[in-house]
């Protein structure tokens, strides 16, 4: 759930518990990363994926404090050679707000010709970049001459997308889409405040 304004650690813990995904483990990891700072906004997003014959769950928790953006991911794994029993891995990353260089929110709406302001999109994709992950896509360059045999080098693009989170009305429900919009706005506003 995303909230604006100051909220409590208990509100966040309740949202994590409602996700039903290892709440004690996820709460402890997130609360440890957040520390004593007040929480200004958060989003808890659970997704289920299918991997061959297995169903796996993943939860992402995004937390905004006055000075930091905290990201937590928790995944479950089936047993393997190193651990015969199923296990979960959880990680957290804390990023200073002034390090966030992009907040991209893509919205998909049905029937755009009749769109009414304030109507929830069918899905949103929130992409946040802070420079930790850079992806470079290269391909051989060419020219329009079909007989040209010259080496034109490479062309490509560099993309920074440290986190991309897709939330849809069909998969996650309208409340989660609304919460993602609220969190994206709070994060965007926080990045403006640090540069002002």
Short mmCIF file of C-alpha atoms in Angstrom, two decimals:
data_model
loop_
_atom_site.label_atom_id
_atom_site.label_comp_id
_atom_site.label_asym_id
_atom_site.label_seq_id
_atom_site.Cartn_x
_atom_site.Cartn_y
_atom_site.Cartn_z
CA UNK A 1 0.00 0.00 0.00
CA UNK A 2 1.26 3.46 -0.71
CA UNK A 3 0.59 6.33 1.61
CA UNK A 4 1.40 9.99 1.47
CA UNK A 5 2.23 12.04 4.48
CA UNK A 6 4.05 10.62 7.45
CA UNK A 7 3.05 7.11 8.36
CA UNK A 8 4.29 4.63 10.92
CA UNK A 9 6.36 1.52 10.79
CA UNK A 10 3.24 -0.34 11.96
CA UNK A 11 1.32 0.77 8.84
CA UNK A 12 4.11 -0.61 6.67
CA UNK A 13 4.26 -3.83 8.69
CA UNK A 14 0.48 -4.27 8.28
CA UNK A 15 0.78 -3.86 4.50
CA UNK A 16 3.58 -6.45 4.42
CA UNK A 17 1.47 -8.83 6.50
CA UNK A 18 -1.48 -8.41 4.12
CA UNK A 19 0.76 -9.50 1.25
CA UNK A 20 1.07 -12.82 3.09
CA UNK A 21 4.61 -13.40 1.87
CA UNK A 22 7.02 -14.27 4.71
CA UNK A 23 5.94 -11.17 6.64
CA UNK A 24 8.36 -11.61 9.56
CA UNK A 25 11.37 -11.93 7.24
CA UNK A 26 10.34 -9.08 4.93
CA UNK A 27 9.39 -6.73 7.80
CA UNK A 28 12.66 -7.30 9.63
CA UNK A 29 14.76 -6.65 6.51
CA UNK A 30 12.84 -3.48 5.58
CA UNK A 31 12.71 -2.07 9.10
CA UNK A 32 16.43 -2.69 9.55
CA UNK A 33 17.19 -0.78 6.34
CA UNK A 34 14.81 2.11 7.15
CA UNK A 35 16.17 2.50 10.69
CA UNK A 36 14.87 5.38 12.81
CA UNK A 37 13.81 7.61 9.90
CA UNK A 38 10.11 8.36 9.49
CA UNK A 39 8.35 6.77 6.53
CA UNK A 40 6.72 9.22 4.13
CA UNK A 41 5.41 6.73 1.54
CA UNK A 42 5.61 3.05 0.71
CA UNK A 43 4.48 0.45 -1.79
CA UNK A 44 4.28 -3.31 -1.25
CA UNK A 45 4.00 -5.35 -4.45
CA UNK A 46 3.83 -9.12 -4.65
CA UNK A 47 4.08 -10.98 -7.91
CA UNK A 48 3.88 -14.65 -8.75
CA UNK A 49 5.98 -16.11 -11.56
CA UNK A 50 6.04 -19.50 -13.20
CA UNK A 51 9.42 -21.15 -13.67
CA UNK A 52 9.21 -24.49 -15.52
CA UNK A 53 7.15 -26.68 -13.17
CA UNK A 54 7.38 -24.33 -10.19
CA UNK A 55 5.43 -21.37 -8.94
CA UNK A 56 7.61 -18.73 -7.32
CA UNK A 57 6.66 -15.65 -5.42
CA UNK A 58 8.51 -12.35 -5.22
CA UNK A 59 7.76 -9.31 -3.12
CA UNK A 60 9.15 -5.84 -3.65
CA UNK A 61 8.83 -3.23 -0.93
CA UNK A 62 9.60 0.40 -1.78
CA UNK A 63 9.94 2.88 1.08
CA UNK A 64 10.49 6.61 0.95
CA UNK A 65 11.95 8.47 3.92
CA UNK A 66 12.91 12.15 4.09
CA UNK A 67 16.46 11.36 2.95
CA UNK A 68 16.41 7.90 1.34
CA UNK A 69 14.69 5.55 -1.05
CA UNK A 70 14.78 1.96 0.24
CA UNK A 71 14.23 -1.04 -2.04
CA UNK A 72 13.72 -4.55 -0.71
CA UNK A 73 13.34 -7.72 -2.76
CA UNK A 74 12.47 -11.14 -1.36
CA UNK A 75 12.38 -14.30 -3.47
CA UNK A 76 11.66 -17.90 -2.61
CA UNK A 77 13.70 -20.73 -4.06
CA UNK A 78 13.14 -24.45 -4.13
CA UNK A 79 15.81 -26.67 -2.64
CA UNK A 80 19.03 -27.18 -4.57
CA UNK A 81 22.49 -28.70 -4.13
CA UNK A 82 23.52 -26.07 -1.57
CA UNK A 83 20.28 -26.20 0.41
CA UNK A 84 18.05 -29.26 0.14
CA UNK A 85 15.13 -27.42 1.75
CA UNK A 86 13.27 -24.49 0.17
CA UNK A 87 14.67 -21.10 1.18
CA UNK A 88 14.11 -17.38 0.69
CA UNK A 89 16.58 -14.63 -0.08
CA UNK A 90 15.98 -11.02 0.82
CA UNK A 91 18.03 -7.97 -0.06
CA UNK A 92 17.74 -4.28 0.65
CA UNK A 93 19.32 -1.26 -0.96
CA UNK A 94 19.27 2.27 0.42
CA UNK A 95 19.69 5.15 -2.02
CA UNK A 96 20.01 8.82 -1.06
CA UNK A 97 17.16 10.78 -2.61
CA UNK A 98 19.60 13.16 -4.31
CA UNK A 99 21.10 10.16 -6.19
CA UNK A 100 17.84 9.37 -7.99
CA UNK A 101 18.18 10.79 -11.47
CA UNK A 102 14.97 9.55 -13.07
CA UNK A 103 11.46 8.52 -12.11
CA UNK A 104 9.54 7.29 -15.14
CA UNK A 105 5.87 6.42 -14.89
CA UNK A 106 4.26 4.81 -17.94
CA UNK A 107 0.47 4.55 -17.96
CA UNK A 108 -1.70 2.36 -20.15
CA UNK A 109 -5.30 3.49 -20.54
CA UNK A 110 -8.18 1.91 -22.42
CA UNK A 111 -10.24 3.96 -24.85
CA UNK A 112 -8.05 7.07 -24.74
CA UNK A 113 -10.54 9.03 -26.86
CA UNK A 114 -13.01 8.95 -23.95
CA UNK A 115 -10.46 9.28 -21.15
CA UNK A 116 -11.62 11.29 -18.15
CA UNK A 117 -8.96 12.89 -15.94
CA UNK A 118 -8.63 11.00 -12.68
CA UNK A 119 -9.56 7.62 -14.18
CA UNK A 120 -7.13 4.90 -13.12
CA UNK A 121 -4.94 3.46 -15.87
CA UNK A 122 -5.24 -0.26 -16.60
CA UNK A 123 -1.58 -0.64 -15.72
CA UNK A 124 1.44 1.40 -14.77
CA UNK A 125 5.15 0.73 -15.04
CA UNK A 126 7.33 2.59 -12.56
CA UNK A 127 10.99 2.79 -13.56
CA UNK A 128 13.49 4.38 -11.20
CA UNK A 129 17.12 5.08 -12.03
CA UNK A 130 19.94 6.05 -9.70
CA UNK A 131 22.95 4.90 -11.69
CA UNK A 132 23.65 1.54 -10.08
CA UNK A 133 22.73 -0.45 -13.20
CA UNK A 134 23.64 0.65 -16.71
CA UNK A 135 22.59 -1.45 -19.69
CA UNK A 136 24.18 -1.01 -23.09
CA UNK A 137 22.51 -2.50 -26.16
CA UNK A 138 24.77 -2.61 -29.22
CA UNK A 139 24.23 -3.80 -32.76
CA UNK A 140 26.27 -3.51 -35.94
CA UNK A 141 25.72 -0.19 -37.71
CA UNK A 142 24.97 -0.08 -41.39
CA UNK A 143 23.94 2.22 -44.17
CA UNK A 144 21.17 2.26 -46.73
CA UNK A 145 23.42 1.03 -49.58
CA UNK A 146 22.70 -2.71 -50.00
CA UNK A 147 26.06 -3.20 -51.79
CA UNK A 148 28.17 -1.45 -49.17
CA UNK A 149 30.83 -3.64 -47.58
CA UNK A 150 32.34 -1.02 -45.28
CA UNK A 151 32.56 -1.51 -41.55
CA UNK A 152 30.26 1.10 -40.02
CA UNK A 153 31.08 0.19 -36.43
CA UNK A 154 28.34 -0.22 -33.89
CA UNK A 155 25.28 1.70 -32.84
CA UNK A 156 23.31 1.34 -29.66
CA UNK A 157 21.87 2.88 -26.58
CA UNK A 158 22.72 3.14 -22.91
CA UNK A 159 19.86 2.82 -20.46
CA UNK A 160 19.76 3.30 -16.71
CA UNK A 161 16.92 1.35 -15.17
CA UNK A 162 17.83 0.17 -11.73
CA UNK A 163 14.26 -0.78 -10.89
CA UNK A 164 11.21 -1.41 -13.03
CA UNK A 165 7.92 -2.42 -11.43
CA UNK A 166 4.75 -3.24 -13.38
CA UNK A 167 1.38 -3.04 -11.65
CA UNK A 168 -1.86 -3.88 -13.46
CA UNK A 169 -5.51 -3.62 -12.59
CA UNK A 170 -6.16 -7.17 -13.83
CA UNK A 171 -3.27 -8.77 -11.95
CA UNK A 172 -2.95 -6.61 -8.84
CA UNK A 173 -6.28 -4.82 -8.49
CA UNK A 174 -7.23 -1.16 -8.87
CA UNK A 175 -6.15 -0.30 -5.31
CA UNK A 176 -2.56 -1.35 -6.03
CA UNK A 177 -2.51 0.66 -9.27
CA UNK A 178 -3.68 3.71 -7.32
CA UNK A 179 -1.05 3.08 -4.66
CA UNK A 180 1.70 2.87 -7.28
CA UNK A 181 0.59 6.25 -8.66
CA UNK A 182 0.68 7.79 -5.18
CA UNK A 183 4.15 6.39 -4.47
CA UNK A 184 5.50 7.55 -7.85
CA UNK A 185 4.22 11.06 -7.19
CA UNK A 186 5.71 11.15 -3.68
CA UNK A 187 9.08 9.97 -5.02
CA UNK A 188 9.03 12.51 -7.85
CA UNK A 189 8.22 15.30 -5.42
CA UNK A 190 11.01 14.17 -3.09
CA UNK A 191 13.56 14.32 -5.90
CA UNK A 192 12.45 17.88 -6.75
CA UNK A 193 12.79 18.93 -3.10
CA UNK A 194 16.41 17.73 -2.93
CA UNK A 195 17.34 19.85 -5.95
CA UNK A 196 15.41 22.95 -4.90
#
